[in-house]
Amino acid sequence: MRHDGRGSATEEVTFQGAFFELFLHEFLLGTGGKVEVGPLIHGLTPDFGVTEASPDWPINYVVEATNVDVVRGSDLATDPNEQYALDVINEIVSPDYFLWIQTEGNLTSTPKKRDLKRPFEELIRNANYDNVCKQQELSTFPGDRMLTPSETVQHGDWTLTGWLIPVKNRPNKGRFVGIGPGRTDVFDDIGKIRTALSDKAKRYRNVDNLVIALRGYPWPLDEIGEALFGRLVIDVHVARDSSYAGPVPPPRERQQLDGFWGNSRGPQNENVIGVLVFNELYPQSVGRASSVFYANPYVQKLLPAWSKAITHAEYDYNTGNVRVVEGVPTSTFVPDHEDITVKWKH
């Protein structure tokens, strides 16, 4: 928890996971139950055991937290060595230019400051602003056909190339470095959510009345629904005979039997009575956090007393549809927290 949030990607995930467990403990206390940290159950120690009815009664349900952060793309700042290199270059005084940079290879060690700064300081000092502006007008998107003055720094198998971008009416403060080009990836949020839930359910398969608390990227509710109940697909009918010109049935949406709660073989993960999902939950914005509780539709067990009070999902056994019912905000159970407002000076 002493991590300041500006280290490596691994440190950031560890910090967020630790914060989530502290918040979850506070949340469970706020619901009025007695919370036991790390109860020993069948040789395992899940995060929390909660007793609701009486302190002398056995544990009513067990809570295990999982922190699922979907990384949206990647940039230079995810590597501590490259982050250091960016910060060093960003120290350069440049009132007339931004620096658009591209990198290749891996930076496995830390370069010396002078080796990073000196080539770009000389590039800026020798550039003629009017000429750079004219060259910029002939350039296309940075990284495609950049005609402005540039410099390249080599360190091992890592290469950094930077182009000058003339800037008019530049603010007194702001980041000197621009990073490019953009990188694209394919993200399977639904699969990642389902995998995280399945890993917890498998580990605690002998623990009954398990609630999995999930925190991560603010997913749309339909993605959570697909992870739990099955992916939505569109059936489109195509005539086998290419000469057929008659009516074609309209596309039909249906839910596949491949969710966390069950598949084509029937219900699964029946030791899990519900999944509690937190969105927009960060240390600086606890008051704005939202939560949705999804009860396992195939398990008829006593649910936590608060599960119907907060926003929750209701499953219609007749239609197979899921509807979300609005409830009290998450901050109801953690009223002592206030959002941190950061005011930036421009």
Tab-separated table of C-alpha atoms in Angstrom:
chain	number	residue	atom	x	y	z
A	1	MET	CA	0.000	0.000	0.000
A	2	ARG	CA	3.026	2.302	0.230
A	3	HIS	CA	3.402	2.104	-3.533
A	4	ASP	CA	2.749	5.558	-4.996
A	5	GLY	CA	1.022	4.323	-8.165
A	6	ARG	CA	3.837	5.302	-10.536
A	7	GLY	CA	5.920	2.144	-10.700
A	8	SER	CA	5.760	-0.844	-12.967
A	9	ALA	CA	2.550	-2.392	-14.234
A	10	THR	CA	3.004	-5.301	-11.791
A	11	GLU	CA	3.358	-2.934	-8.837
A	12	GLU	CA	0.242	-1.067	-9.905
A	13	VAL	CA	-1.853	-4.266	-10.066
A	14	THR	CA	-0.536	-5.330	-6.645
A	15	PHE	CA	-1.448	-1.943	-5.191
A	16	GLN	CA	-4.977	-2.042	-6.617
A	17	GLY	CA	-5.490	-5.590	-5.325
A	18	ALA	CA	-4.433	-4.603	-1.812
A	19	PHE	CA	-6.697	-1.553	-1.892
A	20	PHE	CA	-9.632	-3.671	-3.076
A	21	GLU	CA	-9.313	-6.082	-0.140
A	22	LEU	CA	-9.209	-3.200	2.352
A	23	PHE	CA	-12.249	-1.611	0.731
A	24	LEU	CA	-14.122	-4.924	0.638
A	25	HIS	CA	-13.502	-5.434	4.375
A	26	GLU	CA	-14.931	-1.982	5.034
A	27	PHE	CA	-17.909	-2.684	2.773
A	28	LEU	CA	-18.751	-5.956	4.533
A	29	LEU	CA	-18.511	-4.304	7.940
A	30	GLY	CA	-20.848	-1.598	6.664
A	31	THR	CA	-23.498	-4.199	5.803
A	32	GLY	CA	-23.776	-5.042	9.503
A	33	GLY	CA	-22.178	-8.473	9.559
A	34	LYS	CA	-19.360	-9.838	11.665
A	35	VAL	CA	-16.306	-10.208	9.444
A	36	GLU	CA	-13.559	-12.746	10.052
A	37	VAL	CA	-10.352	-12.219	8.077
A	38	GLY	CA	-8.829	-15.331	6.523
A	39	PRO	CA	-11.040	-18.022	8.111
A	40	LEU	CA	-9.637	-21.553	7.914
A	41	ILE	CA	-12.070	-23.676	5.893
A	42	HIS	CA	-11.089	-27.130	4.571
A	43	GLY	CA	-7.438	-26.178	4.756
A	44	LEU	CA	-7.968	-22.953	2.779
A	45	THR	CA	-8.080	-19.353	3.931
A	46	PRO	CA	-10.420	-17.269	1.743
A	47	ASP	CA	-10.311	-13.518	2.258
A	48	PHE	CA	-13.349	-13.105	4.516
A	49	GLY	CA	-15.985	-15.088	6.347
A	50	VAL	CA	-19.169	-13.211	7.242
A	51	THR	CA	-21.723	-14.003	9.957
A	52	GLU	CA	-24.954	-12.023	9.658
A	53	ALA	CA	-27.464	-13.411	12.154
A	54	SER	CA	-25.511	-13.667	15.413
A	55	PRO	CA	-21.811	-13.424	16.311
A	56	ASP	CA	-22.075	-16.881	17.873
A	57	TRP	CA	-23.452	-18.516	14.735
A	58	PRO	CA	-21.292	-20.192	12.087
A	59	ILE	CA	-20.169	-18.246	9.019
A	60	ASN	CA	-23.083	-17.595	6.652
A	61	TYR	CA	-21.037	-16.929	3.531
A	62	VAL	CA	-17.436	-16.586	2.419
A	63	VAL	CA	-16.031	-13.795	0.235
A	64	GLU	CA	-13.014	-14.080	-2.023
A	65	ALA	CA	-11.757	-11.007	-3.895
A	66	THR	CA	-10.229	-10.964	-7.342
A	67	ASN	CA	-8.831	-7.927	-9.129
A	68	VAL	CA	-9.221	-8.134	-12.903
A	69	ASP	CA	-7.654	-5.195	-14.711
A	70	VAL	CA	-7.913	-5.359	-18.481
A	71	VAL	CA	-4.954	-3.444	-19.923
A	72	ARG	CA	-6.238	-1.242	-22.750
A	73	GLY	CA	-3.313	-1.232	-25.124
A	74	SER	CA	0.259	-0.625	-24.094
A	75	ASP	CA	2.707	2.236	-24.143
A	76	LEU	CA	6.258	3.068	-23.236
A	77	ALA	CA	5.361	3.907	-19.654
A	78	THR	CA	4.657	0.258	-18.786
A	79	ASP	CA	8.393	-0.499	-18.649
A	80	PRO	CA	10.347	1.180	-15.817
A	81	ASN	CA	13.477	1.663	-17.949
A	82	GLU	CA	11.509	3.291	-20.763
A	83	GLN	CA	9.562	5.354	-18.232
A	84	TYR	CA	12.889	6.633	-16.918
A	85	ALA	CA	14.029	7.440	-20.459
A	86	LEU	CA	10.825	9.392	-21.117
A	87	ASP	CA	11.184	11.360	-17.901
A	88	VAL	CA	14.773	12.257	-18.730
A	89	ILE	CA	13.894	13.469	-22.236
A	90	ASN	CA	10.933	15.354	-20.819
A	91	GLU	CA	13.353	17.471	-18.736
A	92	ILE	CA	14.633	19.119	-21.919
A	93	VAL	CA	13.675	22.796	-22.238
A	94	SER	CA	11.844	23.199	-25.546
A	95	PRO	CA	9.594	26.272	-25.884
A	96	ASP	CA	8.934	25.789	-29.610
A	97	TYR	CA	8.612	22.043	-30.220
A	98	PHE	CA	7.049	18.834	-29.096
A	99	LEU	CA	9.012	15.640	-29.639
A	100	TRP	CA	7.222	12.733	-31.323
A	101	ILE	CA	9.044	9.501	-30.558
A	102	GLN	CA	9.015	5.895	-31.667
A	103	THR	CA	10.923	2.984	-30.166
A	104	GLU	CA	12.056	-0.431	-31.309
A	105	GLY	CA	13.491	-3.278	-29.255
A	106	ASN	CA	13.667	-3.728	-25.485
A	107	LEU	CA	15.411	-1.401	-23.067
A	108	THR	CA	16.992	-3.886	-20.662
A	109	SER	CA	19.224	-1.432	-18.763
A	110	THR	CA	19.151	2.229	-17.783
A	111	PRO	CA	20.911	4.649	-20.185
A	112	LYS	CA	22.932	7.603	-18.916
A	113	LYS	CA	21.125	10.928	-18.795
A	114	ARG	CA	23.594	12.752	-21.017
A	115	ASP	CA	23.376	10.043	-23.669
A	116	LEU	CA	19.616	10.540	-23.821
A	117	LYS	CA	19.384	14.318	-23.563
A	118	ARG	CA	22.374	15.644	-25.501
A	119	PRO	CA	21.362	14.467	-29.023
A	120	PHE	CA	17.890	15.970	-28.723
A	121	GLU	CA	19.123	19.189	-27.125
A	122	GLU	CA	21.437	19.674	-30.102
A	123	LEU	CA	18.592	18.821	-32.486
A	124	ILE	CA	16.415	21.548	-30.940
A	125	ARG	CA	19.257	24.087	-30.809
A	126	ASN	CA	20.157	23.671	-34.482
A	127	ALA	CA	16.596	23.624	-35.866
A	128	ASN	CA	15.099	26.635	-37.648
A	129	TYR	CA	11.512	27.097	-36.498
A	130	ASP	CA	10.182	28.529	-39.798
A	131	ASN	CA	11.762	25.717	-41.824
A	132	VAL	CA	10.409	23.074	-39.442
A	133	CYS	CA	6.908	24.556	-39.829
A	134	LYS	CA	7.153	24.301	-43.621
A	135	GLN	CA	8.405	20.723	-43.379
A	136	GLN	CA	5.584	19.870	-41.006
A	137	GLU	CA	3.015	21.010	-43.598
A	138	LEU	CA	4.404	18.425	-46.030
A	139	SER	CA	4.439	15.616	-43.464
A	140	THR	CA	1.679	13.072	-43.028
A	141	PHE	CA	0.685	11.355	-39.775
A	142	PRO	CA	3.726	11.004	-37.478
A	143	GLY	CA	5.518	7.761	-38.130
A	144	ASP	CA	4.225	7.471	-41.699
A	145	ARG	CA	6.152	10.176	-43.573
A	146	MET	CA	7.764	12.575	-41.152
A	147	LEU	CA	9.860	15.229	-42.877
A	148	THR	CA	10.765	17.337	-39.844
A	149	PRO	CA	14.257	17.143	-38.278
A	150	SER	CA	14.856	13.983	-36.265
A	151	GLU	CA	17.449	12.269	-34.100
A	152	THR	CA	18.017	8.634	-33.101
A	153	VAL	CA	19.473	7.251	-29.886
A	154	GLN	CA	20.736	3.666	-29.679
A	155	HIS	CA	21.204	1.740	-26.420
A	156	GLY	CA	21.896	-1.963	-26.872
A	157	ASP	CA	19.132	-3.388	-29.075
A	158	TRP	CA	16.804	-0.514	-28.124
A	159	THR	CA	16.347	2.387	-30.541
A	160	LEU	CA	14.524	5.661	-29.906
A	161	THR	CA	13.827	8.069	-32.762
A	162	GLY	CA	12.332	11.513	-32.186
A	163	TRP	CA	10.899	14.100	-34.627
A	164	LEU	CA	10.381	17.788	-33.886
A	165	ILE	CA	6.761	18.974	-34.049
A	166	PRO	CA	6.392	22.788	-34.091
A	167	VAL	CA	3.773	24.017	-31.650
A	168	LYS	CA	2.052	27.390	-31.644
A	169	ASN	CA	0.726	28.937	-28.441
A	170	ARG	CA	2.276	26.224	-26.359
A	171	PRO	CA	1.229	26.329	-22.654
A	172	ASN	CA	3.856	27.115	-20.047
A	173	LYS	CA	3.594	23.609	-18.626
A	174	GLY	CA	2.873	20.349	-20.369
A	175	ARG	CA	4.473	17.132	-21.502
A	176	PHE	CA	7.221	17.574	-24.036
A	177	VAL	CA	7.144	13.975	-25.257
A	178	GLY	CA	4.498	12.481	-27.522
A	179	ILE	CA	4.413	8.721	-28.051
A	180	GLY	CA	3.605	6.921	-31.250
A	181	PRO	CA	2.450	5.194	-33.236
A	182	GLY	CA	-0.729	3.886	-31.657
A	183	ARG	CA	-0.793	0.157	-30.991
A	184	THR	CA	-3.854	-2.043	-31.391
A	185	ASP	CA	-4.723	-5.373	-29.790
A	186	VAL	CA	-7.706	-7.701	-29.592
A	187	PHE	CA	-9.214	-7.868	-26.106
A	188	ASP	CA	-11.464	-10.657	-24.880
A	189	ASP	CA	-12.941	-9.016	-21.780
A	190	ILE	CA	-15.648	-11.654	-21.418
A	191	GLY	CA	-13.155	-14.505	-21.528
A	192	LYS	CA	-10.852	-12.793	-19.052
A	193	ILE	CA	-13.686	-12.198	-16.577
A	194	ARG	CA	-14.892	-15.785	-16.865
A	195	THR	CA	-11.372	-17.172	-16.447
A	196	ALA	CA	-10.807	-15.142	-13.267
A	197	LEU	CA	-14.093	-16.352	-11.799
A	198	SER	CA	-13.444	-19.980	-12.785
A	199	ASP	CA	-9.988	-19.939	-11.198
A	200	LYS	CA	-11.470	-18.792	-7.871
A	201	ALA	CA	-14.356	-21.259	-8.032
A	202	LYS	CA	-11.969	-24.126	-8.749
A	203	ARG	CA	-9.593	-23.197	-5.942
A	204	TYR	CA	-12.454	-22.998	-3.417
A	205	ARG	CA	-14.589	-25.794	-4.870
A	206	ASN	CA	-14.953	-27.380	-1.409
A	207	VAL	CA	-16.077	-24.102	0.178
A	208	ASP	CA	-19.838	-23.607	0.110
A	209	ASN	CA	-21.705	-20.285	0.028
A	210	LEU	CA	-18.850	-18.542	-1.760
A	211	VAL	CA	-19.275	-14.979	-3.009
A	212	ILE	CA	-16.647	-13.805	-5.496
A	213	ALA	CA	-16.042	-10.043	-5.394
A	214	LEU	CA	-14.755	-8.775	-8.732
A	215	ARG	CA	-13.087	-5.437	-9.364
A	216	GLY	CA	-11.516	-4.224	-12.566
A	217	TYR	CA	-12.037	-2.199	-15.695
A	218	PRO	CA	-15.572	-0.674	-15.783
A	219	TRP	CA	-17.193	-3.208	-18.088
A	220	PRO	CA	-20.662	-2.727	-19.574
A	221	LEU	CA	-23.307	-4.772	-17.773
A	222	ASP	CA	-23.963	-6.884	-20.857
A	223	GLU	CA	-20.350	-8.118	-20.840
A	224	ILE	CA	-20.704	-9.272	-17.227
A	225	GLY	CA	-23.960	-10.972	-18.178
A	226	GLU	CA	-22.286	-12.784	-21.063
A	227	ALA	CA	-19.421	-13.940	-18.850
A	228	LEU	CA	-21.873	-15.352	-16.296
A	229	PHE	CA	-24.756	-16.644	-18.416
A	230	GLY	CA	-23.208	-17.188	-21.861
A	231	ARG	CA	-22.124	-15.200	-24.881
A	232	LEU	CA	-24.700	-13.547	-27.116
A	233	VAL	CA	-24.554	-14.563	-30.760
A	234	ILE	CA	-26.535	-13.558	-33.850
A	235	ASP	CA	-27.933	-16.326	-36.024
A	236	VAL	CA	-28.174	-15.242	-39.661
A	237	HIS	CA	-29.934	-17.498	-42.168
A	238	VAL	CA	-28.300	-17.724	-45.579
A	239	ALA	CA	-29.994	-19.489	-48.491
A	240	ARG	CA	-27.995	-22.463	-49.733
A	241	ASP	CA	-29.252	-21.875	-53.255
A	242	SER	CA	-27.718	-18.668	-54.587
A	243	SER	CA	-30.624	-18.264	-57.008
A	244	TYR	CA	-33.206	-18.216	-54.191
A	245	ALA	CA	-34.923	-14.827	-54.020
A	246	GLY	CA	-37.629	-15.572	-51.465
A	247	PRO	CA	-38.000	-14.291	-47.910
A	248	VAL	CA	-35.202	-14.908	-45.433
A	249	PRO	CA	-35.855	-15.087	-41.646
A	250	PRO	CA	-34.502	-12.062	-39.825
A	251	PRO	CA	-31.343	-12.382	-37.697
A	252	ARG	CA	-32.030	-13.824	-34.245
A	253	GLU	CA	-30.111	-13.118	-31.057
A	254	ARG	CA	-29.547	-16.008	-28.675
A	255	GLN	CA	-27.385	-16.816	-25.676
A	256	GLN	CA	-24.894	-19.657	-25.924
A	257	LEU	CA	-24.561	-22.158	-23.111
A	258	ASP	CA	-20.961	-21.315	-22.275
A	259	GLY	CA	-21.182	-19.057	-19.223
A	260	PHE	CA	-19.680	-19.265	-15.751
A	261	TRP	CA	-22.980	-20.417	-14.227
A	262	GLY	CA	-23.547	-23.243	-16.703
A	263	ASN	CA	-22.853	-24.785	-20.091
A	264	SER	CA	-24.360	-27.404	-22.384
A	265	ARG	CA	-23.722	-30.079	-19.748
A	266	GLY	CA	-25.758	-28.212	-17.140
A	267	PRO	CA	-25.067	-25.989	-14.100
A	268	GLN	CA	-21.496	-25.554	-12.902
A	269	ASN	CA	-19.600	-23.753	-10.131
A	270	GLU	CA	-22.504	-24.453	-7.795
A	271	ASN	CA	-20.392	-23.640	-4.732
A	272	VAL	CA	-20.579	-19.961	-5.791
A	273	ILE	CA	-23.835	-18.354	-4.631
A	274	GLY	CA	-23.146	-14.986	-6.226
A	275	VAL	CA	-20.714	-12.624	-7.914
A	276	LEU	CA	-20.363	-9.039	-6.649
A	277	VAL	CA	-18.994	-6.701	-9.308
A	278	PHE	CA	-17.524	-3.263	-8.504
A	279	ASN	CA	-17.082	-0.609	-11.191
A	280	GLU	CA	-15.273	2.742	-11.034
A	281	LEU	CA	-13.655	1.692	-7.752
A	282	TYR	CA	-10.417	3.575	-7.182
A	283	PRO	CA	-8.829	5.005	-4.011
A	284	GLN	CA	-9.614	8.569	-5.099
A	285	SER	CA	-13.260	7.915	-6.054
A	286	VAL	CA	-14.801	5.535	-3.538
A	287	GLY	CA	-17.927	7.679	-3.327
A	288	ARG	CA	-18.624	7.194	-7.034
A	289	ALA	CA	-18.119	3.428	-7.063
A	290	SER	CA	-21.036	1.292	-8.174
A	291	SER	CA	-21.754	-2.371	-7.544
A	292	VAL	CA	-24.025	-5.071	-8.956
A	293	PHE	CA	-24.747	-8.422	-7.310
A	294	TYR	CA	-25.414	-11.421	-9.563
A	295	ALA	CA	-26.979	-14.392	-7.773
A	296	ASN	CA	-26.378	-17.886	-9.112
A	297	PRO	CA	-29.751	-18.784	-10.703
A	298	TYR	CA	-29.126	-22.539	-10.362
A	299	VAL	CA	-28.397	-22.565	-6.620
A	300	GLN	CA	-31.248	-22.087	-4.137
A	301	LYS	CA	-29.365	-21.008	-1.032
A	302	LEU	CA	-29.690	-18.169	1.446
A	303	LEU	CA	-28.123	-15.031	-0.050
A	304	PRO	CA	-26.431	-12.194	1.868
A	305	ALA	CA	-28.965	-9.869	3.473
A	306	TRP	CA	-27.701	-6.893	1.475
A	307	SER	CA	-27.865	-8.638	-1.919
A	308	LYS	CA	-31.354	-7.306	-2.683
A	309	ALA	CA	-30.653	-3.847	-1.278
A	310	ILE	CA	-27.852	-2.898	-3.666
A	311	THR	CA	-28.206	-2.915	-7.440
A	312	HIS	CA	-28.688	-6.563	-8.413
A	313	ALA	CA	-29.495	-8.777	-11.366
A	314	GLU	CA	-32.670	-10.859	-11.481
A	315	TYR	CA	-32.865	-13.937	-13.686
A	316	ASP	CA	-36.150	-14.822	-15.401
A	317	TYR	CA	-36.349	-18.609	-15.519
A	318	ASN	CA	-39.167	-18.514	-18.098
A	319	THR	CA	-37.466	-16.325	-20.691
A	320	GLY	CA	-33.811	-16.760	-19.732
A	321	ASN	CA	-33.373	-12.989	-19.662
A	322	VAL	CA	-31.508	-11.014	-17.039
A	323	ARG	CA	-32.654	-7.608	-15.833
A	324	VAL	CA	-30.762	-5.280	-13.512
A	325	VAL	CA	-32.741	-3.737	-10.636
A	326	GLU	CA	-31.431	-0.434	-9.308
A	327	GLY	CA	-30.633	-0.330	-5.575
A	328	VAL	CA	-28.823	1.774	-2.991
A	329	PRO	CA	-25.349	3.048	-3.943
A	330	THR	CA	-22.198	1.331	-2.743
A	331	SER	CA	-21.251	4.396	-0.701
A	332	THR	CA	-24.194	3.622	1.612
A	333	PHE	CA	-22.021	1.020	3.289
A	334	VAL	CA	-18.809	3.101	3.315
A	335	PRO	CA	-20.143	6.549	4.274
A	336	ASP	CA	-16.913	7.823	5.826
A	337	HIS	CA	-15.090	8.088	2.515
A	338	GLU	CA	-14.973	11.189	0.359
A	339	ASP	CA	-13.714	11.595	-3.169
A	340	ILE	CA	-10.354	13.247	-3.601
A	341	THR	CA	-10.560	16.228	-5.931
A	342	VAL	CA	-7.296	17.078	-7.641
A	343	LYS	CA	-6.971	20.595	-9.030
A	344	TRP	CA	-4.382	20.986	-11.741
A	345	LYS	CA	-2.583	24.290	-12.230
A	346	HIS	CA	-2.137	25.080	-15.906
